[in-house]
Amino acid sequence: MISLCGCGVNLPEEWIVRDVFEDWQLKDPEGQDIETFRRVRDEVKERVVKLIESLS
């Protein structure tokens, strides 16, 4: 389970106690320029790749 809001303390306990739980605090790109969207996209991709590697 991955939370993108950085709000893990407000999530249901059954989400947090899973074998895999990540709570990523990412900047919300809403209302920002395309470069901000691309930066957030790239950060998500990087984190996903690292998570996959850590699970392998």
Short mmCIF file of N, CA and C in Angstrom, two decimals:
data_model
loop_
_atom_site.label_atom_id
_atom_site.label_comp_id
_atom_site.label_asym_id
_atom_site.label_seq_id
_atom_site.Cartn_x
_atom_site.Cartn_y
_atom_site.Cartn_z
N MET A 1 0.85 -1.17 0.00
CA MET A 1 0.00 0.00 0.00
C MET A 1 0.90 1.23 0.00
N ILE A 2 0.56 2.20 -0.82
CA ILE A 2 1.31 3.45 -0.88
C ILE A 2 0.34 4.60 -0.71
N SER A 3 0.65 5.48 0.21
CA SER A 3 -0.10 6.71 0.41
C SER A 3 0.75 7.84 -0.15
N LEU A 4 0.16 8.70 -0.95
CA LEU A 4 0.91 9.80 -1.55
C LEU A 4 0.67 11.12 -0.84
N CYS A 5 -0.04 11.09 0.24
CA CYS A 5 -0.39 12.35 0.90
C CYS A 5 0.49 12.66 2.11
N GLY A 6 1.30 11.71 2.53
CA GLY A 6 2.09 11.93 3.73
C GLY A 6 1.22 12.01 4.97
N CYS A 7 0.07 11.36 4.92
CA CYS A 7 -0.89 11.47 6.03
C CYS A 7 -1.11 10.12 6.70
N GLY A 8 -0.07 9.33 6.81
CA GLY A 8 -0.19 7.98 7.35
C GLY A 8 -0.87 7.90 8.69
N VAL A 9 -0.73 8.92 9.52
CA VAL A 9 -1.35 8.87 10.84
C VAL A 9 -2.87 8.95 10.75
N ASN A 10 -3.40 9.41 9.62
CA ASN A 10 -4.85 9.55 9.47
C ASN A 10 -5.48 8.43 8.66
N LEU A 11 -4.68 7.45 8.28
CA LEU A 11 -5.18 6.35 7.48
C LEU A 11 -5.70 5.23 8.38
N PRO A 12 -6.58 4.39 7.83
CA PRO A 12 -7.07 3.25 8.62
C PRO A 12 -5.92 2.34 9.03
N GLU A 13 -5.99 1.81 10.23
CA GLU A 13 -4.91 0.96 10.75
C GLU A 13 -4.64 -0.24 9.85
N GLU A 14 -5.69 -0.81 9.25
CA GLU A 14 -5.48 -1.98 8.40
C GLU A 14 -4.63 -1.66 7.17
N TRP A 15 -4.52 -0.41 6.78
CA TRP A 15 -3.62 -0.03 5.69
C TRP A 15 -2.19 0.01 6.19
N ILE A 16 -1.99 0.58 7.35
CA ILE A 16 -0.65 0.83 7.89
C ILE A 16 0.06 -0.45 8.30
N VAL A 17 -0.69 -1.44 8.75
CA VAL A 17 -0.07 -2.67 9.26
C VAL A 17 0.18 -3.72 8.16
N ARG A 18 -0.01 -3.37 6.93
CA ARG A 18 0.29 -4.30 5.83
C ARG A 18 1.78 -4.59 5.78
N ASP A 19 2.14 -5.69 5.12
CA ASP A 19 3.55 -6.04 4.97
C ASP A 19 4.33 -4.93 4.29
N VAL A 20 3.72 -4.31 3.30
CA VAL A 20 4.36 -3.20 2.60
C VAL A 20 3.46 -1.98 2.73
N PHE A 21 3.98 -0.96 3.38
CA PHE A 21 3.26 0.31 3.49
C PHE A 21 4.26 1.44 3.37
N GLU A 22 4.01 2.32 2.43
CA GLU A 22 4.85 3.50 2.24
C GLU A 22 3.95 4.72 2.33
N ASP A 23 4.41 5.75 3.02
CA ASP A 23 3.67 7.00 3.15
C ASP A 23 4.57 8.10 2.60
N TRP A 24 4.39 8.40 1.32
CA TRP A 24 5.26 9.35 0.64
C TRP A 24 4.67 10.75 0.67
N GLN A 25 5.43 11.67 1.19
CA GLN A 25 5.01 13.08 1.18
C GLN A 25 5.52 13.71 -0.11
N LEU A 26 4.59 13.96 -1.00
CA LEU A 26 4.92 14.55 -2.29
C LEU A 26 4.20 15.88 -2.45
N LYS A 27 4.85 16.79 -3.14
CA LYS A 27 4.23 18.08 -3.41
C LYS A 27 3.06 17.88 -4.37
N ASP A 28 1.91 18.44 -4.05
CA ASP A 28 0.75 18.36 -4.92
C ASP A 28 0.96 19.34 -6.07
N PRO A 29 1.02 18.84 -7.31
CA PRO A 29 1.30 19.73 -8.43
C PRO A 29 0.08 20.49 -8.96
N GLU A 30 -1.06 20.31 -8.33
CA GLU A 30 -2.27 20.98 -8.82
C GLU A 30 -2.05 22.48 -8.93
N GLY A 31 -2.39 23.02 -10.09
CA GLY A 31 -2.28 24.46 -10.32
C GLY A 31 -0.88 24.94 -10.64
N GLN A 32 0.07 24.02 -10.72
CA GLN A 32 1.46 24.38 -11.00
C GLN A 32 1.77 24.21 -12.49
N ASP A 33 2.95 24.64 -12.88
CA ASP A 33 3.36 24.52 -14.28
C ASP A 33 3.73 23.07 -14.61
N ILE A 34 3.92 22.81 -15.90
CA ILE A 34 4.20 21.46 -16.38
C ILE A 34 5.50 20.91 -15.79
N GLU A 35 6.46 21.76 -15.53
CA GLU A 35 7.72 21.30 -14.95
C GLU A 35 7.53 20.73 -13.55
N THR A 36 6.63 21.30 -12.79
CA THR A 36 6.33 20.78 -11.45
C THR A 36 5.70 19.40 -11.58
N PHE A 37 4.75 19.24 -12.52
CA PHE A 37 4.14 17.93 -12.75
C PHE A 37 5.21 16.91 -13.13
N ARG A 38 6.11 17.29 -14.00
CA ARG A 38 7.16 16.36 -14.43
C ARG A 38 8.08 15.99 -13.28
N ARG A 39 8.41 16.95 -12.43
CA ARG A 39 9.28 16.67 -11.28
C ARG A 39 8.61 15.68 -10.32
N VAL A 40 7.33 15.89 -10.04
CA VAL A 40 6.61 14.98 -9.15
C VAL A 40 6.48 13.61 -9.81
N ARG A 41 6.20 13.57 -11.10
CA ARG A 41 6.12 12.31 -11.83
C ARG A 41 7.42 11.53 -11.72
N ASP A 42 8.53 12.24 -11.92
CA ASP A 42 9.84 11.59 -11.86
C ASP A 42 10.16 11.09 -10.45
N GLU A 43 9.74 11.86 -9.45
CA GLU A 43 9.97 11.42 -8.07
C GLU A 43 9.17 10.16 -7.76
N VAL A 44 7.92 10.12 -8.22
CA VAL A 44 7.09 8.92 -8.01
C VAL A 44 7.75 7.73 -8.70
N LYS A 45 8.19 7.91 -9.94
CA LYS A 45 8.83 6.82 -10.67
C LYS A 45 10.07 6.32 -9.93
N GLU A 46 10.89 7.23 -9.45
CA GLU A 46 12.11 6.85 -8.73
C GLU A 46 11.78 6.05 -7.48
N ARG A 47 10.78 6.49 -6.75
CA ARG A 47 10.40 5.79 -5.52
C ARG A 47 9.82 4.40 -5.82
N VAL A 48 9.05 4.29 -6.88
CA VAL A 48 8.47 3.00 -7.26
C VAL A 48 9.59 2.03 -7.64
N VAL A 49 10.55 2.52 -8.43
CA VAL A 49 11.67 1.66 -8.83
C VAL A 49 12.44 1.18 -7.60
N LYS A 50 12.71 2.08 -6.65
CA LYS A 50 13.43 1.69 -5.43
C LYS A 50 12.61 0.70 -4.61
N LEU A 51 11.31 0.89 -4.54
CA LEU A 51 10.46 -0.03 -3.79
C LEU A 51 10.48 -1.41 -4.43
N ILE A 52 10.37 -1.47 -5.74
CA ILE A 52 10.42 -2.75 -6.44
C ILE A 52 11.75 -3.44 -6.18
N GLU A 53 12.84 -2.69 -6.25
CA GLU A 53 14.16 -3.27 -5.99
C GLU A 53 14.27 -3.81 -4.56
N SER A 54 13.69 -3.08 -3.61
CA SER A 54 13.78 -3.52 -2.22
C SER A 54 12.94 -4.78 -1.95
N LEU A 55 11.94 -5.01 -2.78
CA LEU A 55 11.07 -6.17 -2.60
C LEU A 55 11.59 -7.40 -3.36
N SER A 56 12.55 -7.18 -4.22
CA SER A 56 13.08 -8.28 -5.05
C SER A 56 14.07 -9.12 -4.29
#
